[in-house]
Short mmCIF file of C-alpha atoms in Angstrom, two decimals:
data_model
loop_
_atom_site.label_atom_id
_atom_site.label_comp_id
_atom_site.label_asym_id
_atom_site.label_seq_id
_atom_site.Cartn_x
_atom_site.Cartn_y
_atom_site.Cartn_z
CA UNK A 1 5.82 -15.26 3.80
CA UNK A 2 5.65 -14.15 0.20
CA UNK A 3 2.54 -16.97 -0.04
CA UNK A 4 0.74 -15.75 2.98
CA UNK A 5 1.54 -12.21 1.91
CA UNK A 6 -0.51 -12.83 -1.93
CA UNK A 7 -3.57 -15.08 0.14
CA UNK A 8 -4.17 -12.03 2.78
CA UNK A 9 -3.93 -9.54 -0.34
CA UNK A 10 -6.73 -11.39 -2.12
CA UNK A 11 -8.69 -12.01 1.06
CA UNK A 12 -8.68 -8.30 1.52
CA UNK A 13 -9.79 -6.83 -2.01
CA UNK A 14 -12.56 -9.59 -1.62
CA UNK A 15 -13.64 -8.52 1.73
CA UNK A 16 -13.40 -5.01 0.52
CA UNK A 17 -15.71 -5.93 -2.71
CA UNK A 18 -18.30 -7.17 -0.51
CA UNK A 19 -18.44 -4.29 1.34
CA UNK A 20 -18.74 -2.36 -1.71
CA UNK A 21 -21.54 -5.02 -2.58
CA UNK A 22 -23.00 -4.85 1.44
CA UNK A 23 -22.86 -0.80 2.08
CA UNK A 24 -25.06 1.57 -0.41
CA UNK A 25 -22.71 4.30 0.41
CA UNK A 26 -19.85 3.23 -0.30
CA UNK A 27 -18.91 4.49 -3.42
CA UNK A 28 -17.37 2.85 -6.56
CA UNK A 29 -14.44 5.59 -6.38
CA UNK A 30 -13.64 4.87 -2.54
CA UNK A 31 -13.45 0.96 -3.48
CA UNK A 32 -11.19 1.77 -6.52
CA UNK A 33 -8.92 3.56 -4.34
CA UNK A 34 -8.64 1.51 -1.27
CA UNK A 35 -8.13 -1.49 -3.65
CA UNK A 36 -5.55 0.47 -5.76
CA UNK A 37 -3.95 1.05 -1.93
CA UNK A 38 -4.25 -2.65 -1.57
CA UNK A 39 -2.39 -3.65 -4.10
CA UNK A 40 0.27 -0.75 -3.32
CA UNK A 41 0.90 -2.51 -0.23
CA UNK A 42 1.07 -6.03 -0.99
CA UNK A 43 3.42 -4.77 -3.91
CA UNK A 44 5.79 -2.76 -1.91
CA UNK A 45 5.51 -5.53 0.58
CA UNK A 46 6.65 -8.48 -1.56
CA UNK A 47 9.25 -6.78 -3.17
CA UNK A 48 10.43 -6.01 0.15
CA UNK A 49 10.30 -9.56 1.20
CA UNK A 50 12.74 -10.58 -2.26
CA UNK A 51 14.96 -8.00 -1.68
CA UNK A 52 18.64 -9.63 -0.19
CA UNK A 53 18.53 -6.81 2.52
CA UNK A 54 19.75 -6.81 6.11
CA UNK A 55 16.95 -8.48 8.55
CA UNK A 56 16.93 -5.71 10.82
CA UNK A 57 16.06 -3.00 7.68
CA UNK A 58 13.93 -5.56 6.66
CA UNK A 59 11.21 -5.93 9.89
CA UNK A 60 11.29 -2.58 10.41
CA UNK A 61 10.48 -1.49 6.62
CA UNK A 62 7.66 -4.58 6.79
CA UNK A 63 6.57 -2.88 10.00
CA UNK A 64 6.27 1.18 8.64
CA UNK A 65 5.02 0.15 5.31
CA UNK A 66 2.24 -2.27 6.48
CA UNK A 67 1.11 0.56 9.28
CA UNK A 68 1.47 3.41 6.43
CA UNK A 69 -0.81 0.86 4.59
CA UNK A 70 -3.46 0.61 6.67
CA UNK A 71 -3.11 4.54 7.27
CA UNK A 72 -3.97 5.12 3.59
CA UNK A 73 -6.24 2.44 3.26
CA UNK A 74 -8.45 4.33 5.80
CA UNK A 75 -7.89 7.84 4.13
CA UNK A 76 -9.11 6.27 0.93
CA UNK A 77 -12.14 5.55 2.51
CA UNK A 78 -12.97 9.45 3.29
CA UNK A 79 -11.43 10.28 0.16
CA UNK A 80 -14.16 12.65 -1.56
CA UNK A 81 -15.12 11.42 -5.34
CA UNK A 82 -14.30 14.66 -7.00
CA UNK A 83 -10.78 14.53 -8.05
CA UNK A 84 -10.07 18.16 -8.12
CA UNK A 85 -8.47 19.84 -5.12
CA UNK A 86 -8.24 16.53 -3.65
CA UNK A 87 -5.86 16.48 -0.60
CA UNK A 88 -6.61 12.98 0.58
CA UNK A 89 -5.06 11.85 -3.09
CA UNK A 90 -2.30 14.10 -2.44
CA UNK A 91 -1.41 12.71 0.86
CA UNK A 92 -1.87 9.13 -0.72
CA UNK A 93 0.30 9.89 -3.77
CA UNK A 94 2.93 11.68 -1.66
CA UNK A 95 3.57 8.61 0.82
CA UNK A 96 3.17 6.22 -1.76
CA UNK A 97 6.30 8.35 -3.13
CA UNK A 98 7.88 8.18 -0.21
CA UNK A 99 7.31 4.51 0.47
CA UNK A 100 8.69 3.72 -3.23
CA UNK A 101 12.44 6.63 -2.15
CA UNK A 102 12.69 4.48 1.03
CA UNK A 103 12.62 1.28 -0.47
CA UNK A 104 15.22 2.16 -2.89
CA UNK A 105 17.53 3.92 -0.40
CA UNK A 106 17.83 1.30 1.43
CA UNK A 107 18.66 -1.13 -1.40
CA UNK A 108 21.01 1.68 -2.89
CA UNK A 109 23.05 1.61 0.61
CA UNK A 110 22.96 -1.74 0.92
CA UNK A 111 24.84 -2.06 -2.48
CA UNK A 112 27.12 0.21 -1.30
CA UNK A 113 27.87 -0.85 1.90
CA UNK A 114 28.77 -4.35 0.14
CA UNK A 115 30.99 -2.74 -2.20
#
């Protein structure tokens, strides 16, 4: 999983590079961002798949974080360049946050539960 999970990450930044290359509108800022979102995911993602937590937490954390991934991934593209008063950054930020207070919740109650 953890192999398959690194191959699809690079597929996807390279697909996403030659759209960058491919589409004259596509700004350099949108690419950095959904790349930067990319990597968020595939992060979050592995770490989830090392973590020694029950199966069950597990799929359904792969499940949320992958769709929440593909959520942001298609904010960043309508993400304006300017970063002032930027609420599409916001949002991103804020359930990248989230995402990050999950994934340690869950490994904080799993410690507990085993104590």
């Amino acid at each position: 999983m953890k192999h398959f999970l690194l191959i699809s990450t690079a597929v996807l930044i390279l697909v996403n590079f030659l759209g960058k290359l491919i589409f004259i509108n596509y700004d350099w800022f949108n690419f950095g961002l959904s790349s930067i979102i990319l990597l968020h995911t595939a992060l979050i993602l592995y770490l989830l798949s090392s973590a020694k937590i029950a199966d069950g937490f597990r799929v359904s954390l792969y499940v949320i974080f992958s769709a929440l991934g593909i959520l942001m991934f298609i904010m960043s593209q309508f993400s304006p360049s300017d970063l002032r008063n930027n609420w599409i950054i916001m949002l991103l930020l804020a359930t990248c946050a989230i995402q990050w207070v999950v994934f340690f919740l869950v490994k904080a109650v799993k410690r507990i539960v085993k104590d």
